[in-house]
Amino acid sequence: MRDTRESRLLLVLLIAIAFALITVDIRGGEESPVDGARQAAATVFGPVENGVAAAVDPVGNAIGAVRDSGNRHDKISALEQENATLKARLGSDDRTNSRVRQLDAMLKNAGAGQYGIKGAEVIAIGAAQGFSWTVTIDAGANDGIRRDMTVLNGEGLVGRVTTVGPDTATVLLANDPDFTVGTRMEKTDELGFATGQGSRPLSVQFLNGKAKVKAGDRLVTFGSSKDKPFVPGVPVGEVVRVDPSGGALTRTVYVKPYVGFTKLDIVGVVVQAPREDPRDTVLPKRPVKTKPKPTPTVTVTVQPNGDLVDGSGKVVGNINETPGGDAAGDAAGDQQGNAQPDNAANDQE
């Protein structure tokens, strides 16, 4: 159609008619004069719309299915990632059980010593902080951690806090050569000073050069003024070797620490000292030594005819029928001292 003046006037006229019909339809409501025309149009064009919809719907459904499939895939991927993260946090069953045992042992020690503790996890070792034996824990000033607080675990003394950040802290381990702690020996109360020696046992010098010390004796922390940096009663270790004093004022004792410093995981920072010195109550119970059951012995004598007779007079065998015969008889006679092989030989003559 050519763009002429007549065509433009026709277009304007059609638009005006359309607006007029719309206005009449709106004002008429349910009694609109064009309702019949609308129904007629629906009758004519309805089947066409249904056919077009039937043709288009499978494609739309397919597109929707693909879109939903993608959403479901994203959700599954998110769930898989979340599951992997949880598994990484929990670790294997063995690791989880190990951490539960560590936490349980630490809580028992804290309860026995009446220590108020803040639990923490070792998140780094001290390689980045020098060549000293240190670890970093995931608790800091925001958790109430302060410098010069005692650190322990379910086994015993771990170390003391040296540096504190908002959310982390550095712990100097008890086996560090710069670490020294006052100790008290179980039962005898002999005092000394334990110094770290790296991977070797702690070196302890007792104030009393004549103190009676032997392998197996156990030590705990003596405690510090105002309980900093050490609270009393924390298990330190067990004596493994004692060097003679050699005329010196003190004697050196080597103590194997209870804590395995190369496998630290769960620790506790003592944020509240006990009201009273727990003394030796935090030390682990010594294993009960069971007396060996006596082995029953049977007295056997050798008769002139070769019979083996027990203490009740019952014949339990014959030396001539027993494998290894004479040797067994001689051994029995020598053990009990009442076998008489010579007399038996005389009687036979």
mmCIF file with all atom_site columns, C-alpha atoms in Angstrom, residues 81-295:
data_model
loop_
_atom_site.group_PDB
_atom_site.id
_atom_site.type_symbol
_atom_site.label_atom_id
_atom_site.label_alt_id
_atom_site.label_comp_id
_atom_site.label_asym_id
_atom_site.label_entity_id
_atom_site.label_seq_id
_atom_site.pdbx_PDB_ins_code
_atom_site.Cartn_x
_atom_site.Cartn_y
_atom_site.Cartn_z
_atom_site.occupancy
_atom_site.B_iso_or_equiv
_atom_site.pdbx_formal_charge
_atom_site.auth_seq_id
_atom_site.auth_comp_id
_atom_site.auth_asym_id
_atom_site.auth_atom_id
_atom_site.pdbx_PDB_model_num
ATOM 1   C CA . GLN A 1 81  ? 29.831 -29.095 47.241 1.00 0.00 ? 81  GLN A CA 1
ATOM 2   C CA . GLU A 1 82  ? 28.229 -28.531 50.630 1.00 0.00 ? 82  GLU A CA 1
ATOM 3   C CA . ASN A 1 83  ? 28.462 -32.235 51.403 1.00 0.00 ? 83  ASN A CA 1
ATOM 4   C CA . ALA A 1 84  ? 32.126 -32.289 50.414 1.00 0.00 ? 84  ALA A CA 1
ATOM 5   C CA . THR A 1 85  ? 32.785 -29.287 52.644 1.00 0.00 ? 85  THR A CA 1
ATOM 6   C CA . LEU A 1 86  ? 31.112 -30.991 55.590 1.00 0.00 ? 86  LEU A CA 1
ATOM 7   C CA . LYS A 1 87  ? 33.086 -34.149 54.973 1.00 0.00 ? 87  LYS A CA 1
ATOM 8   C CA . ALA A 1 88  ? 36.296 -32.150 54.830 1.00 0.00 ? 88  ALA A CA 1
ATOM 9   C CA . ARG A 1 89  ? 35.431 -30.521 58.137 1.00 0.00 ? 89  ARG A CA 1
ATOM 10  C CA . LEU A 1 90  ? 34.521 -33.749 59.842 1.00 0.00 ? 90  LEU A CA 1
ATOM 11  C CA . GLY A 1 91  ? 37.231 -35.818 58.214 1.00 0.00 ? 91  GLY A CA 1
ATOM 12  C CA . SER A 1 92  ? 37.231 -39.573 58.413 1.00 0.00 ? 92  SER A CA 1
ATOM 13  C CA . ASP A 1 93  ? 35.508 -41.470 61.193 1.00 0.00 ? 93  ASP A CA 1
ATOM 14  C CA . ASP A 1 94  ? 38.866 -42.306 62.751 1.00 0.00 ? 94  ASP A CA 1
ATOM 15  C CA . ARG A 1 95  ? 39.872 -38.648 62.866 1.00 0.00 ? 95  ARG A CA 1
ATOM 16  C CA . THR A 1 96  ? 36.511 -37.629 64.280 1.00 0.00 ? 96  THR A CA 1
ATOM 17  C CA . ASN A 1 97  ? 36.722 -40.297 66.963 1.00 0.00 ? 97  ASN A CA 1
ATOM 18  C CA . SER A 1 98  ? 40.268 -39.205 67.770 1.00 0.00 ? 98  SER A CA 1
ATOM 19  C CA . ARG A 1 99  ? 39.194 -35.598 68.216 1.00 0.00 ? 99  ARG A CA 1
ATOM 20  C CA . VAL A 1 100 ? 36.298 -36.670 70.417 1.00 0.00 ? 100 VAL A CA 1
ATOM 21  C CA . ARG A 1 101 ? 38.693 -38.666 72.615 1.00 0.00 ? 101 ARG A CA 1
ATOM 22  C CA . GLN A 1 102 ? 41.078 -35.703 72.837 1.00 0.00 ? 102 GLN A CA 1
ATOM 23  C CA . LEU A 1 103 ? 38.300 -33.346 73.837 1.00 0.00 ? 103 LEU A CA 1
ATOM 24  C CA . ASP A 1 104 ? 36.926 -35.794 76.383 1.00 0.00 ? 104 ASP A CA 1
ATOM 25  C CA . ALA A 1 105 ? 40.358 -36.321 77.984 1.00 0.00 ? 105 ALA A CA 1
ATOM 26  C CA . MET A 1 106 ? 40.994 -32.569 78.112 1.00 0.00 ? 106 MET A CA 1
ATOM 27  C CA . LEU A 1 107 ? 37.648 -31.905 79.785 1.00 0.00 ? 107 LEU A CA 1
ATOM 28  C CA . LYS A 1 108 ? 38.372 -34.615 82.346 1.00 0.00 ? 108 LYS A CA 1
ATOM 29  C CA . ASN A 1 109 ? 41.740 -33.032 83.169 1.00 0.00 ? 109 ASN A CA 1
ATOM 30  C CA . ALA A 1 110 ? 40.151 -29.604 83.425 1.00 0.00 ? 110 ALA A CA 1
ATOM 31  C CA . GLY A 1 111 ? 37.483 -30.995 85.727 1.00 0.00 ? 111 GLY A CA 1
ATOM 32  C CA . ALA A 1 112 ? 40.014 -32.818 87.921 1.00 0.00 ? 112 ALA A CA 1
ATOM 33  C CA . GLY A 1 113 ? 42.132 -29.691 88.323 1.00 0.00 ? 113 GLY A CA 1
ATOM 34  C CA . GLN A 1 114 ? 39.186 -27.262 88.455 1.00 0.00 ? 114 GLN A CA 1
ATOM 35  C CA . TYR A 1 115 ? 40.669 -25.270 85.575 1.00 0.00 ? 115 TYR A CA 1
ATOM 36  C CA . GLY A 1 116 ? 38.450 -22.922 83.612 1.00 0.00 ? 116 GLY A CA 1
ATOM 37  C CA . ILE A 1 117 ? 39.523 -23.472 80.015 1.00 0.00 ? 117 ILE A CA 1
ATOM 38  C CA . LYS A 1 118 ? 38.834 -22.107 76.558 1.00 0.00 ? 118 LYS A CA 1
ATOM 39  C CA . GLY A 1 119 ? 38.989 -24.804 73.904 1.00 0.00 ? 119 GLY A CA 1
ATOM 40  C CA . ALA A 1 120 ? 40.974 -24.139 70.738 1.00 0.00 ? 120 ALA A CA 1
ATOM 41  C CA . GLU A 1 121 ? 42.330 -25.917 67.689 1.00 0.00 ? 121 GLU A CA 1
ATOM 42  C CA . VAL A 1 122 ? 45.905 -25.871 66.451 1.00 0.00 ? 122 VAL A CA 1
ATOM 43  C CA . ILE A 1 123 ? 45.794 -24.325 62.983 1.00 0.00 ? 123 ILE A CA 1
ATOM 44  C CA . ALA A 1 124 ? 49.495 -23.792 62.210 1.00 0.00 ? 124 ALA A CA 1
ATOM 45  C CA . ILE A 1 125 ? 52.967 -24.688 63.382 1.00 0.00 ? 125 ILE A CA 1
ATOM 46  C CA . GLY A 1 126 ? 55.660 -22.134 64.056 1.00 0.00 ? 126 GLY A CA 1
ATOM 47  C CA . ALA A 1 127 ? 57.911 -22.508 61.014 1.00 0.00 ? 127 ALA A CA 1
ATOM 48  C CA . ALA A 1 128 ? 56.946 -19.041 59.823 1.00 0.00 ? 128 ALA A CA 1
ATOM 49  C CA . GLN A 1 129 ? 57.751 -17.577 63.220 1.00 0.00 ? 129 GLN A CA 1
ATOM 50  C CA . GLY A 1 130 ? 61.306 -18.830 63.481 1.00 0.00 ? 130 GLY A CA 1
ATOM 51  C CA . PHE A 1 131 ? 62.970 -22.044 64.521 1.00 0.00 ? 131 PHE A CA 1
ATOM 52  C CA . SER A 1 132 ? 61.289 -22.199 67.923 1.00 0.00 ? 132 SER A CA 1
ATOM 53  C CA . TRP A 1 133 ? 58.725 -24.821 68.863 1.00 0.00 ? 133 TRP A CA 1
ATOM 54  C CA . THR A 1 134 ? 55.461 -22.879 68.597 1.00 0.00 ? 134 THR A CA 1
ATOM 55  C CA . VAL A 1 135 ? 51.951 -23.396 67.303 1.00 0.00 ? 135 VAL A CA 1
ATOM 56  C CA . THR A 1 136 ? 49.114 -21.054 66.402 1.00 0.00 ? 136 THR A CA 1
ATOM 57  C CA . ILE A 1 137 ? 45.638 -21.646 67.818 1.00 0.00 ? 137 ILE A CA 1
ATOM 58  C CA . ASP A 1 138 ? 42.294 -20.323 66.572 1.00 0.00 ? 138 ASP A CA 1
ATOM 59  C CA . ALA A 1 139 ? 41.446 -18.353 69.726 1.00 0.00 ? 139 ALA A CA 1
ATOM 60  C CA . GLY A 1 140 ? 42.603 -14.848 70.624 1.00 0.00 ? 140 GLY A CA 1
ATOM 61  C CA . ALA A 1 141 ? 41.814 -11.680 72.498 1.00 0.00 ? 141 ALA A CA 1
ATOM 62  C CA . ASN A 1 142 ? 38.187 -11.753 71.351 1.00 0.00 ? 142 ASN A CA 1
ATOM 63  C CA . ASP A 1 143 ? 37.869 -15.107 73.141 1.00 0.00 ? 143 ASP A CA 1
ATOM 64  C CA . GLY A 1 144 ? 39.387 -13.893 76.396 1.00 0.00 ? 144 GLY A CA 1
ATOM 65  C CA . ILE A 1 145 ? 42.909 -15.165 75.694 1.00 0.00 ? 145 ILE A CA 1
ATOM 66  C CA . ARG A 1 146 ? 45.751 -13.191 77.248 1.00 0.00 ? 146 ARG A CA 1
ATOM 67  C CA . ARG A 1 147 ? 49.508 -13.411 77.225 1.00 0.00 ? 147 ARG A CA 1
ATOM 68  C CA . ASP A 1 148 ? 51.169 -15.792 79.723 1.00 0.00 ? 148 ASP A CA 1
ATOM 69  C CA . MET A 1 149 ? 48.272 -18.197 80.070 1.00 0.00 ? 149 MET A CA 1
ATOM 70  C CA . THR A 1 150 ? 48.836 -21.933 80.580 1.00 0.00 ? 150 THR A CA 1
ATOM 71  C CA . VAL A 1 151 ? 47.947 -24.234 77.686 1.00 0.00 ? 151 VAL A CA 1
ATOM 72  C CA . LEU A 1 152 ? 47.146 -27.914 78.250 1.00 0.00 ? 152 LEU A CA 1
ATOM 73  C CA . ASN A 1 153 ? 45.400 -30.834 76.600 1.00 0.00 ? 153 ASN A CA 1
ATOM 74  C CA . GLY A 1 154 ? 44.155 -34.240 77.632 1.00 0.00 ? 154 GLY A CA 1
ATOM 75  C CA . GLU A 1 155 ? 47.697 -35.477 78.243 1.00 0.00 ? 155 GLU A CA 1
ATOM 76  C CA . GLY A 1 156 ? 49.275 -32.631 80.192 1.00 0.00 ? 156 GLY A CA 1
ATOM 77  C CA . LEU A 1 157 ? 51.234 -29.393 79.823 1.00 0.00 ? 157 LEU A CA 1
ATOM 78  C CA . VAL A 1 158 ? 51.393 -28.074 76.245 1.00 0.00 ? 158 VAL A CA 1
ATOM 79  C CA . GLY A 1 159 ? 52.997 -24.663 76.814 1.00 0.00 ? 159 GLY A CA 1
ATOM 80  C CA . ARG A 1 160 ? 52.146 -21.023 77.436 1.00 0.00 ? 160 ARG A CA 1
ATOM 81  C CA . VAL A 1 161 ? 50.658 -18.200 75.381 1.00 0.00 ? 161 VAL A CA 1
ATOM 82  C CA . THR A 1 162 ? 53.265 -15.712 74.156 1.00 0.00 ? 162 THR A CA 1
ATOM 83  C CA . THR A 1 163 ? 51.531 -13.587 71.497 1.00 0.00 ? 163 THR A CA 1
ATOM 84  C CA . VAL A 1 164 ? 47.840 -12.742 71.196 1.00 0.00 ? 164 VAL A CA 1
ATOM 85  C CA . GLY A 1 165 ? 45.933 -11.402 68.196 1.00 0.00 ? 165 GLY A CA 1
ATOM 86  C CA . PRO A 1 166 ? 42.231 -10.645 67.874 1.00 0.00 ? 166 PRO A CA 1
ATOM 87  C CA . ASP A 1 167 ? 41.312 -14.166 66.756 1.00 0.00 ? 167 ASP A CA 1
ATOM 88  C CA . THR A 1 168 ? 44.526 -16.209 67.076 1.00 0.00 ? 168 THR A CA 1
ATOM 89  C CA . ALA A 1 169 ? 47.346 -16.718 69.547 1.00 0.00 ? 169 ALA A CA 1
ATOM 90  C CA . THR A 1 170 ? 50.865 -18.156 69.530 1.00 0.00 ? 170 THR A CA 1
ATOM 91  C CA . VAL A 1 171 ? 51.800 -20.864 72.034 1.00 0.00 ? 171 VAL A CA 1
ATOM 92  C CA . LEU A 1 172 ? 55.413 -21.592 73.023 1.00 0.00 ? 172 LEU A CA 1
ATOM 93  C CA . LEU A 1 173 ? 55.594 -25.353 73.484 1.00 0.00 ? 173 LEU A CA 1
ATOM 94  C CA . ALA A 1 174 ? 57.069 -26.934 76.602 1.00 0.00 ? 174 ALA A CA 1
ATOM 95  C CA . ASN A 1 175 ? 59.800 -28.694 74.643 1.00 0.00 ? 175 ASN A CA 1
ATOM 96  C CA . ASP A 1 176 ? 61.234 -25.419 73.268 1.00 0.00 ? 176 ASP A CA 1
ATOM 97  C CA . PRO A 1 177 ? 64.809 -24.713 74.509 1.00 0.00 ? 177 PRO A CA 1
ATOM 98  C CA . ASP A 1 178 ? 63.619 -21.281 75.702 1.00 0.00 ? 178 ASP A CA 1
ATOM 99  C CA . PHE A 1 179 ? 60.840 -22.820 77.765 1.00 0.00 ? 179 PHE A CA 1
ATOM 100 C CA . THR A 1 180 ? 61.290 -23.279 81.527 1.00 0.00 ? 180 THR A CA 1
ATOM 101 C CA . VAL A 1 181 ? 58.668 -24.273 84.075 1.00 0.00 ? 181 VAL A CA 1
ATOM 102 C CA . GLY A 1 182 ? 58.813 -24.939 87.806 1.00 0.00 ? 182 GLY A CA 1
ATOM 103 C CA . THR A 1 183 ? 58.005 -28.536 88.693 1.00 0.00 ? 183 THR A CA 1
ATOM 104 C CA . ARG A 1 184 ? 57.057 -30.515 91.773 1.00 0.00 ? 184 ARG A CA 1
ATOM 105 C CA . MET A 1 185 ? 57.584 -34.238 92.130 1.00 0.00 ? 185 MET A CA 1
ATOM 106 C CA . GLU A 1 186 ? 54.675 -36.464 93.045 1.00 0.00 ? 186 GLU A CA 1
ATOM 107 C CA . LYS A 1 187 ? 54.474 -37.451 96.734 1.00 0.00 ? 187 LYS A CA 1
ATOM 108 C CA . THR A 1 188 ? 57.930 -36.187 97.771 1.00 0.00 ? 188 THR A CA 1
ATOM 109 C CA . ASP A 1 189 ? 57.212 -32.572 96.647 1.00 0.00 ? 189 ASP A CA 1
ATOM 110 C CA . GLU A 1 190 ? 60.828 -32.107 95.503 1.00 0.00 ? 190 GLU A CA 1
ATOM 111 C CA . LEU A 1 191 ? 61.064 -28.900 93.471 1.00 0.00 ? 191 LEU A CA 1
ATOM 112 C CA . GLY A 1 192 ? 62.949 -28.345 90.241 1.00 0.00 ? 192 GLY A CA 1
ATOM 113 C CA . PHE A 1 193 ? 62.996 -26.534 86.921 1.00 0.00 ? 193 PHE A CA 1
ATOM 114 C CA . ALA A 1 194 ? 62.209 -28.274 83.637 1.00 0.00 ? 194 ALA A CA 1
ATOM 115 C CA . THR A 1 195 ? 63.711 -26.976 80.386 1.00 0.00 ? 195 THR A CA 1
ATOM 116 C CA . GLY A 1 196 ? 62.759 -28.027 76.874 1.00 0.00 ? 196 GLY A CA 1
ATOM 117 C CA . GLN A 1 197 ? 65.235 -29.835 74.644 1.00 0.00 ? 197 GLN A CA 1
ATOM 118 C CA . GLY A 1 198 ? 63.364 -30.122 71.386 1.00 0.00 ? 198 GLY A CA 1
ATOM 119 C CA . SER A 1 199 ? 62.689 -33.728 70.445 1.00 0.00 ? 199 SER A CA 1
ATOM 120 C CA . ARG A 1 200 ? 64.679 -35.014 73.442 1.00 0.00 ? 200 ARG A CA 1
ATOM 121 C CA . PRO A 1 201 ? 63.291 -35.466 76.972 1.00 0.00 ? 201 PRO A CA 1
ATOM 122 C CA . LEU A 1 202 ? 62.935 -32.418 79.194 1.00 0.00 ? 202 LEU A CA 1
ATOM 123 C CA . SER A 1 203 ? 65.916 -31.599 81.372 1.00 0.00 ? 203 SER A CA 1
ATOM 124 C CA . VAL A 1 204 ? 64.976 -31.104 85.029 1.00 0.00 ? 204 VAL A CA 1
ATOM 125 C CA . GLN A 1 205 ? 67.308 -29.761 87.690 1.00 0.00 ? 205 GLN A CA 1
ATOM 126 C CA . PHE A 1 206 ? 66.192 -30.372 91.261 1.00 0.00 ? 206 PHE A CA 1
ATOM 127 C CA . LEU A 1 207 ? 67.015 -27.870 93.959 1.00 0.00 ? 207 LEU A CA 1
ATOM 128 C CA . ASN A 1 208 ? 67.963 -30.674 96.295 1.00 0.00 ? 208 ASN A CA 1
ATOM 129 C CA . GLY A 1 209 ? 71.049 -32.361 94.899 1.00 0.00 ? 209 GLY A CA 1
ATOM 130 C CA . LYS A 1 210 ? 70.425 -35.372 97.147 1.00 0.00 ? 210 LYS A CA 1
ATOM 131 C CA . ALA A 1 211 ? 66.769 -35.793 96.285 1.00 0.00 ? 211 ALA A CA 1
ATOM 132 C CA . LYS A 1 212 ? 65.756 -39.400 95.828 1.00 0.00 ? 212 LYS A CA 1
ATOM 133 C CA . VAL A 1 213 ? 64.607 -39.669 92.239 1.00 0.00 ? 213 VAL A CA 1
ATOM 134 C CA . LYS A 1 214 ? 64.134 -42.783 90.159 1.00 0.00 ? 214 LYS A CA 1
ATOM 135 C CA . ALA A 1 215 ? 62.772 -43.727 86.771 1.00 0.00 ? 215 ALA A CA 1
ATOM 136 C CA . GLY A 1 216 ? 58.989 -43.706 86.771 1.00 0.00 ? 216 GLY A CA 1
ATOM 137 C CA . ASP A 1 217 ? 58.604 -40.761 89.165 1.00 0.00 ? 217 ASP A CA 1
ATOM 138 C CA . ARG A 1 218 ? 56.122 -38.178 87.891 1.00 0.00 ? 218 ARG A CA 1
ATOM 139 C CA . LEU A 1 219 ? 56.156 -34.389 87.838 1.00 0.00 ? 219 LEU A CA 1
ATOM 140 C CA . VAL A 1 220 ? 53.499 -31.659 87.769 1.00 0.00 ? 220 VAL A CA 1
ATOM 141 C CA . THR A 1 221 ? 53.742 -27.881 87.453 1.00 0.00 ? 221 THR A CA 1
ATOM 142 C CA . PHE A 1 222 ? 54.544 -26.053 90.672 1.00 0.00 ? 222 PHE A CA 1
ATOM 143 C CA . GLY A 1 223 ? 52.623 -22.924 89.688 1.00 0.00 ? 223 GLY A CA 1
ATOM 144 C CA . SER A 1 224 ? 53.568 -19.265 89.325 1.00 0.00 ? 224 SER A CA 1
ATOM 145 C CA . SER A 1 225 ? 52.833 -16.049 91.164 1.00 0.00 ? 225 SER A CA 1
ATOM 146 C CA . LYS A 1 226 ? 49.204 -15.093 90.459 1.00 0.00 ? 226 LYS A CA 1
ATOM 147 C CA . ASP A 1 227 ? 49.012 -18.254 88.331 1.00 0.00 ? 227 ASP A CA 1
ATOM 148 C CA . LYS A 1 228 ? 50.859 -16.692 85.391 1.00 0.00 ? 228 LYS A CA 1
ATOM 149 C CA . PRO A 1 229 ? 52.284 -18.098 83.272 1.00 0.00 ? 229 PRO A CA 1
ATOM 150 C CA . PHE A 1 230 ? 51.611 -21.456 84.939 1.00 0.00 ? 230 PHE A CA 1
ATOM 151 C CA . VAL A 1 231 ? 48.822 -22.797 87.071 1.00 0.00 ? 231 VAL A CA 1
ATOM 152 C CA . PRO A 1 232 ? 49.693 -25.593 89.541 1.00 0.00 ? 232 PRO A CA 1
ATOM 153 C CA . GLY A 1 233 ? 49.065 -29.296 89.175 1.00 0.00 ? 233 GLY A CA 1
ATOM 154 C CA . VAL A 1 234 ? 49.290 -29.744 85.400 1.00 0.00 ? 234 VAL A CA 1
ATOM 155 C CA . PRO A 1 235 ? 51.000 -33.069 84.533 1.00 0.00 ? 235 PRO A CA 1
ATOM 156 C CA . VAL A 1 236 ? 54.443 -32.520 82.996 1.00 0.00 ? 236 VAL A CA 1
ATOM 157 C CA . GLY A 1 237 ? 55.978 -35.940 82.452 1.00 0.00 ? 237 GLY A CA 1
ATOM 158 C CA . GLU A 1 238 ? 57.683 -39.050 83.815 1.00 0.00 ? 238 GLU A CA 1
ATOM 159 C CA . VAL A 1 239 ? 61.318 -39.557 84.772 1.00 0.00 ? 239 VAL A CA 1
ATOM 160 C CA . VAL A 1 240 ? 63.202 -41.776 82.332 1.00 0.00 ? 240 VAL A CA 1
ATOM 161 C CA . ARG A 1 241 ? 66.817 -41.230 83.444 1.00 0.00 ? 241 ARG A CA 1
ATOM 162 C CA . VAL A 1 242 ? 68.696 -39.791 86.396 1.00 0.00 ? 242 VAL A CA 1
ATOM 163 C CA . ASP A 1 243 ? 72.255 -38.480 86.126 1.00 0.00 ? 243 ASP A CA 1
ATOM 164 C CA . PRO A 1 244 ? 74.411 -38.684 89.258 1.00 0.00 ? 244 PRO A CA 1
ATOM 165 C CA . SER A 1 245 ? 75.131 -35.323 90.824 1.00 0.00 ? 245 SER A CA 1
ATOM 166 C CA . GLY A 1 246 ? 78.891 -35.807 90.646 1.00 0.00 ? 246 GLY A CA 1
ATOM 167 C CA . GLY A 1 247 ? 79.403 -33.401 93.509 1.00 0.00 ? 247 GLY A CA 1
ATOM 168 C CA . ALA A 1 248 ? 77.302 -30.661 91.920 1.00 0.00 ? 248 ALA A CA 1
ATOM 169 C CA . LEU A 1 249 ? 74.741 -28.699 93.902 1.00 0.00 ? 249 LEU A CA 1
ATOM 170 C CA . THR A 1 250 ? 71.923 -29.953 91.691 1.00 0.00 ? 250 THR A CA 1
ATOM 171 C CA . ARG A 1 251 ? 71.289 -33.162 89.808 1.00 0.00 ? 251 ARG A CA 1
ATOM 172 C CA . THR A 1 252 ? 69.895 -33.467 86.298 1.00 0.00 ? 252 THR A CA 1
ATOM 173 C CA . VAL A 1 253 ? 66.899 -35.645 85.624 1.00 0.00 ? 253 VAL A CA 1
ATOM 174 C CA . TYR A 1 254 ? 65.474 -36.408 82.193 1.00 0.00 ? 254 TYR A CA 1
ATOM 175 C CA . VAL A 1 255 ? 61.716 -36.442 81.903 1.00 0.00 ? 255 VAL A CA 1
ATOM 176 C CA . LYS A 1 256 ? 59.625 -37.727 79.019 1.00 0.00 ? 256 LYS A CA 1
ATOM 177 C CA . PRO A 1 257 ? 56.706 -35.286 78.605 1.00 0.00 ? 257 PRO A CA 1
ATOM 178 C CA . TYR A 1 258 ? 53.195 -36.662 78.528 1.00 0.00 ? 258 TYR A CA 1
ATOM 179 C CA . VAL A 1 259 ? 52.278 -34.488 75.526 1.00 0.00 ? 259 VAL A CA 1
ATOM 180 C CA . GLY A 1 260 ? 53.153 -35.494 71.992 1.00 0.00 ? 260 GLY A CA 1
ATOM 181 C CA . PHE A 1 261 ? 54.178 -32.101 70.604 1.00 0.00 ? 261 PHE A CA 1
ATOM 182 C CA . THR A 1 262 ? 54.304 -33.276 66.992 1.00 0.00 ? 262 THR A CA 1
ATOM 183 C CA . LYS A 1 263 ? 50.640 -34.300 66.904 1.00 0.00 ? 263 LYS A CA 1
ATOM 184 C CA . LEU A 1 264 ? 48.819 -31.493 68.682 1.00 0.00 ? 264 LEU A CA 1
ATOM 185 C CA . ASP A 1 265 ? 45.224 -30.852 67.638 1.00 0.00 ? 265 ASP A CA 1
ATOM 186 C CA . ILE A 1 266 ? 42.743 -29.926 70.383 1.00 0.00 ? 266 ILE A CA 1
ATOM 187 C CA . VAL A 1 267 ? 44.094 -27.810 73.266 1.00 0.00 ? 267 VAL A CA 1
ATOM 188 C CA . GLY A 1 268 ? 42.695 -25.737 76.107 1.00 0.00 ? 268 GLY A CA 1
ATOM 189 C CA . VAL A 1 269 ? 43.854 -22.353 77.386 1.00 0.00 ? 269 VAL A CA 1
ATOM 190 C CA . VAL A 1 270 ? 43.420 -21.951 81.145 1.00 0.00 ? 270 VAL A CA 1
ATOM 191 C CA . VAL A 1 271 ? 41.474 -18.691 81.451 1.00 0.00 ? 271 VAL A CA 1
ATOM 192 C CA . GLN A 1 272 ? 40.580 -19.273 85.116 1.00 0.00 ? 272 GLN A CA 1
ATOM 193 C CA . ALA A 1 273 ? 42.994 -20.751 87.657 1.00 0.00 ? 273 ALA A CA 1
ATOM 194 C CA . PRO A 1 274 ? 41.802 -23.239 90.307 1.00 0.00 ? 274 PRO A CA 1
ATOM 195 C CA . ARG A 1 275 ? 40.926 -21.902 93.735 1.00 0.00 ? 275 ARG A CA 1
ATOM 196 C CA . GLU A 1 276 ? 43.153 -24.510 95.379 1.00 0.00 ? 276 GLU A CA 1
ATOM 197 C CA . ASP A 1 277 ? 46.263 -26.347 94.239 1.00 0.00 ? 277 ASP A CA 1
ATOM 198 C CA . PRO A 1 278 ? 45.028 -29.652 92.780 1.00 0.00 ? 278 PRO A CA 1
ATOM 199 C CA . ARG A 1 279 ? 48.335 -31.254 93.775 1.00 0.00 ? 279 ARG A CA 1
ATOM 200 C CA . ASP A 1 280 ? 48.569 -34.672 92.096 1.00 0.00 ? 280 ASP A CA 1
ATOM 201 C CA . THR A 1 281 ? 44.900 -35.221 91.318 1.00 0.00 ? 281 THR A CA 1
ATOM 202 C CA . VAL A 1 282 ? 45.279 -34.464 87.604 1.00 0.00 ? 282 VAL A CA 1
ATOM 203 C CA . LEU A 1 283 ? 47.988 -37.083 87.086 1.00 0.00 ? 283 LEU A CA 1
ATOM 204 C CA . PRO A 1 284 ? 46.738 -40.168 85.244 1.00 0.00 ? 284 PRO A CA 1
ATOM 205 C CA . LYS A 1 285 ? 46.049 -43.198 87.377 1.00 0.00 ? 285 LYS A CA 1
ATOM 206 C CA . ARG A 1 286 ? 48.851 -45.687 87.428 1.00 0.00 ? 286 ARG A CA 1
ATOM 207 C CA . PRO A 1 287 ? 48.017 -49.050 85.913 1.00 0.00 ? 287 PRO A CA 1
ATOM 208 C CA . VAL A 1 288 ? 47.169 -51.648 88.525 1.00 0.00 ? 288 VAL A CA 1
ATOM 209 C CA . LYS A 1 289 ? 49.905 -54.256 88.760 1.00 0.00 ? 289 LYS A CA 1
ATOM 210 C CA . THR A 1 290 ? 48.340 -57.678 88.921 1.00 0.00 ? 290 THR A CA 1
ATOM 211 C CA . LYS A 1 291 ? 50.239 -60.370 90.766 1.00 0.00 ? 291 LYS A CA 1
ATOM 212 C CA . PRO A 1 292 ? 51.094 -63.327 88.540 1.00 0.00 ? 292 PRO A CA 1
ATOM 213 C CA . LYS A 1 293 ? 49.112 -66.410 89.380 1.00 0.00 ? 293 LYS A CA 1
ATOM 214 C CA . PRO A 1 294 ? 51.302 -69.182 90.836 1.00 0.00 ? 294 PRO A CA 1
ATOM 215 C CA . THR A 1 295 ? 51.850 -72.095 88.524 1.00 0.00 ? 295 THR A CA 1
#
